Amino acid sequence: MKKLLIAAAALALAPSMCLAADMSGAWKVNAAFGDALTFTITCTLKDDGAGKLAGPCTDPQGGADVQAAGTVTATNMEWAYDTTYQGSPIHLDYKADIQPDGSLKGTIDAGGPQGTFTAAK
């Protein structure tokens, strides 16, 4: 009977253990597309607690902030936004693994060129 109670308690608590930490905050993102193009931006993202992210990111070209939207799980975080690069429109998709220390490490898809990034609050 005791084992049954312990198992029931563990199952009742299991969903709360799977929830992602709140990933809201100002993220300093260091990005690189090879050695030729590197940039640092800040994305101030709000986690709605239901797996959705949204908020402004500084434009890498120095223009007005761009609006990002994405998702977060217990182990991954993704967001995207539209901007311009050398006068041409571009869509950037960020996909990251959440590291044990809470930082991010991932890739950027620019619709052809691929980059990498790290981010920390």
Short mmCIF file of N, CA and C in Angstrom, two decimals, residues 45-114:
data_model
loop_
_atom_site.label_atom_id
_atom_site.label_comp_id
_atom_site.label_asym_id
_atom_site.label_seq_id
_atom_site.Cartn_x
_atom_site.Cartn_y
_atom_site.Cartn_z
N LEU A 45 12.09 39.43 -24.32
CA LEU A 45 10.98 38.52 -24.60
C LEU A 45 10.15 38.27 -23.36
N LYS A 46 8.87 38.15 -23.55
CA LYS A 46 7.92 37.84 -22.48
C LYS A 46 7.37 36.45 -22.71
N ASP A 47 7.52 35.58 -21.72
CA ASP A 47 7.01 34.22 -21.73
C ASP A 47 5.62 34.26 -21.12
N ASP A 48 4.60 33.84 -21.89
CA ASP A 48 3.23 33.91 -21.37
C ASP A 48 2.86 32.76 -20.45
N GLY A 49 3.80 31.84 -20.19
CA GLY A 49 3.54 30.72 -19.31
C GLY A 49 2.85 29.55 -19.99
N ALA A 50 2.41 29.75 -21.23
CA ALA A 50 1.71 28.70 -21.98
C ALA A 50 2.53 28.29 -23.21
N GLY A 51 3.82 28.58 -23.20
CA GLY A 51 4.67 28.16 -24.30
C GLY A 51 4.87 29.18 -25.41
N LYS A 52 4.35 30.39 -25.26
CA LYS A 52 4.49 31.42 -26.29
C LYS A 52 5.41 32.53 -25.79
N LEU A 53 6.23 33.06 -26.71
CA LEU A 53 7.13 34.18 -26.44
C LEU A 53 6.82 35.33 -27.39
N ALA A 54 7.03 36.55 -26.94
CA ALA A 54 6.90 37.71 -27.83
C ALA A 54 7.63 38.89 -27.21
N GLY A 55 8.08 39.80 -28.08
CA GLY A 55 8.71 41.01 -27.61
C GLY A 55 9.65 41.59 -28.64
N PRO A 56 10.19 42.77 -28.35
CA PRO A 56 11.08 43.45 -29.31
C PRO A 56 12.52 42.95 -29.24
N CYS A 57 13.17 42.97 -30.40
CA CYS A 57 14.61 42.74 -30.50
C CYS A 57 15.20 43.98 -31.18
N THR A 58 16.40 44.36 -30.74
CA THR A 58 17.06 45.47 -31.41
C THR A 58 17.41 45.02 -32.82
N ASP A 59 17.25 45.91 -33.76
CA ASP A 59 17.56 45.60 -35.16
C ASP A 59 19.06 45.54 -35.34
N PRO A 60 19.60 44.43 -35.89
CA PRO A 60 21.05 44.33 -36.09
C PRO A 60 21.61 45.42 -36.99
N GLN A 61 20.78 46.02 -37.85
CA GLN A 61 21.25 47.08 -38.75
C GLN A 61 21.13 48.46 -38.12
N GLY A 62 20.67 48.52 -36.86
CA GLY A 62 20.61 49.79 -36.17
C GLY A 62 19.32 50.57 -36.39
N GLY A 63 18.34 49.96 -37.03
CA GLY A 63 17.06 50.62 -37.25
C GLY A 63 16.14 50.46 -36.05
N ALA A 64 14.85 50.62 -36.29
CA ALA A 64 13.86 50.47 -35.24
C ALA A 64 13.81 49.03 -34.75
N ASP A 65 13.41 48.84 -33.50
CA ASP A 65 13.26 47.49 -32.97
C ASP A 65 12.31 46.68 -33.84
N VAL A 66 12.54 45.38 -33.90
CA VAL A 66 11.68 44.47 -34.65
C VAL A 66 10.93 43.60 -33.65
N GLN A 67 9.73 43.17 -34.01
CA GLN A 67 8.92 42.35 -33.12
C GLN A 67 9.17 40.86 -33.37
N ALA A 68 9.55 40.17 -32.32
CA ALA A 68 9.81 38.73 -32.39
C ALA A 68 8.66 37.97 -31.76
N ALA A 69 8.47 36.74 -32.24
CA ALA A 69 7.48 35.84 -31.66
C ALA A 69 8.04 34.43 -31.73
N GLY A 70 7.69 33.61 -30.75
CA GLY A 70 8.21 32.26 -30.74
C GLY A 70 7.57 31.38 -29.71
N THR A 71 8.29 30.30 -29.38
CA THR A 71 7.79 29.31 -28.43
C THR A 71 8.91 28.88 -27.49
N VAL A 72 8.50 28.30 -26.36
CA VAL A 72 9.46 27.78 -25.40
C VAL A 72 8.91 26.47 -24.82
N THR A 73 9.81 25.51 -24.64
CA THR A 73 9.49 24.26 -23.95
C THR A 73 10.49 24.11 -22.80
N ALA A 74 10.46 22.99 -22.14
CA ALA A 74 11.39 22.76 -21.02
C ALA A 74 12.84 22.72 -21.48
N THR A 75 13.08 22.40 -22.76
CA THR A 75 14.46 22.23 -23.22
C THR A 75 14.84 23.08 -24.43
N ASN A 76 13.87 23.71 -25.08
CA ASN A 76 14.15 24.47 -26.30
C ASN A 76 13.44 25.81 -26.29
N MET A 77 14.02 26.76 -27.04
CA MET A 77 13.42 28.07 -27.21
C MET A 77 13.62 28.48 -28.66
N GLU A 78 12.57 28.98 -29.28
CA GLU A 78 12.63 29.42 -30.68
C GLU A 78 11.92 30.76 -30.80
N TRP A 79 12.46 31.63 -31.66
CA TRP A 79 11.78 32.87 -32.00
C TRP A 79 12.24 33.32 -33.37
N ALA A 80 11.48 34.22 -33.96
CA ALA A 80 11.78 34.71 -35.31
C ALA A 80 11.31 36.14 -35.45
N TYR A 81 11.89 36.84 -36.42
CA TYR A 81 11.45 38.18 -36.76
C TYR A 81 11.89 38.52 -38.18
N ASP A 82 11.28 39.55 -38.73
CA ASP A 82 11.62 40.07 -40.05
C ASP A 82 12.42 41.36 -39.89
N THR A 83 13.47 41.50 -40.69
CA THR A 83 14.30 42.70 -40.66
C THR A 83 14.84 42.93 -42.07
N THR A 84 15.83 43.78 -42.19
CA THR A 84 16.49 43.98 -43.48
C THR A 84 17.99 43.80 -43.29
N TYR A 85 18.64 43.39 -44.36
CA TYR A 85 20.10 43.29 -44.36
C TYR A 85 20.58 43.89 -45.67
N GLN A 86 21.37 44.95 -45.55
CA GLN A 86 21.87 45.68 -46.72
C GLN A 86 20.73 46.05 -47.66
N GLY A 87 19.62 46.51 -47.07
CA GLY A 87 18.48 46.99 -47.84
C GLY A 87 17.51 45.92 -48.33
N SER A 88 17.80 44.66 -48.11
CA SER A 88 16.92 43.58 -48.55
C SER A 88 16.20 42.96 -47.35
N PRO A 89 14.90 42.63 -47.51
CA PRO A 89 14.18 42.00 -46.40
C PRO A 89 14.72 40.60 -46.12
N ILE A 90 14.72 40.24 -44.84
CA ILE A 90 15.21 38.93 -44.43
C ILE A 90 14.42 38.46 -43.21
N HIS A 91 14.17 37.17 -43.15
CA HIS A 91 13.48 36.55 -42.01
C HIS A 91 14.51 35.71 -41.26
N LEU A 92 14.66 35.97 -39.97
CA LEU A 92 15.63 35.23 -39.15
C LEU A 92 14.89 34.33 -38.16
N ASP A 93 15.22 33.04 -38.18
CA ASP A 93 14.67 32.04 -37.25
C ASP A 93 15.77 31.59 -36.30
N TYR A 94 15.55 31.80 -35.00
CA TYR A 94 16.49 31.39 -33.97
C TYR A 94 15.95 30.12 -33.31
N LYS A 95 16.79 29.08 -33.20
CA LYS A 95 16.40 27.83 -32.54
C LYS A 95 17.51 27.47 -31.57
N ALA A 96 17.14 27.34 -30.28
CA ALA A 96 18.16 27.13 -29.25
C ALA A 96 17.81 25.99 -28.32
N ASP A 97 18.85 25.37 -27.81
CA ASP A 97 18.73 24.45 -26.69
C ASP A 97 18.99 25.27 -25.44
N ILE A 98 18.16 25.05 -24.42
CA ILE A 98 18.37 25.71 -23.14
C ILE A 98 19.44 24.93 -22.39
N GLN A 99 20.50 25.63 -22.03
CA GLN A 99 21.64 25.01 -21.37
C GLN A 99 21.35 24.82 -19.87
N PRO A 100 22.08 23.94 -19.18
CA PRO A 100 21.84 23.72 -17.76
C PRO A 100 21.92 24.99 -16.91
N ASP A 101 22.74 25.97 -17.32
CA ASP A 101 22.85 27.22 -16.57
C ASP A 101 21.78 28.25 -16.95
N GLY A 102 20.86 27.88 -17.86
CA GLY A 102 19.78 28.79 -18.27
C GLY A 102 20.11 29.62 -19.50
N SER A 103 21.34 29.56 -19.98
CA SER A 103 21.71 30.29 -21.19
C SER A 103 21.20 29.52 -22.41
N LEU A 104 21.37 30.11 -23.59
CA LEU A 104 20.91 29.50 -24.84
C LEU A 104 22.08 29.29 -25.78
N LYS A 105 21.99 28.24 -26.59
CA LYS A 105 22.99 27.98 -27.63
C LYS A 105 22.23 27.37 -28.80
N GLY A 106 22.41 27.98 -30.00
CA GLY A 106 21.64 27.45 -31.11
C GLY A 106 22.07 27.95 -32.47
N THR A 107 21.12 27.84 -33.40
CA THR A 107 21.37 28.19 -34.80
C THR A 107 20.40 29.27 -35.26
N ILE A 108 20.81 29.97 -36.31
CA ILE A 108 19.97 30.98 -36.95
C ILE A 108 19.82 30.58 -38.41
N ASP A 109 18.59 30.53 -38.86
CA ASP A 109 18.30 30.24 -40.27
C ASP A 109 17.88 31.55 -40.92
N ALA A 110 18.61 31.95 -41.95
CA ALA A 110 18.31 33.19 -42.68
C ALA A 110 17.75 32.89 -44.06
N GLY A 111 17.14 31.71 -44.23
CA GLY A 111 16.56 31.36 -45.52
C GLY A 111 17.61 30.94 -46.54
N GLY A 112 18.71 30.49 -46.11
CA GLY A 112 19.83 30.09 -46.96
C GLY A 112 21.06 30.02 -46.09
N PRO A 113 21.66 31.17 -45.76
CA PRO A 113 22.80 31.15 -44.85
C PRO A 113 22.39 30.67 -43.46
N GLN A 114 23.26 29.92 -42.83
CA GLN A 114 23.04 29.45 -41.47
C GLN A 114 24.07 30.09 -40.54
#
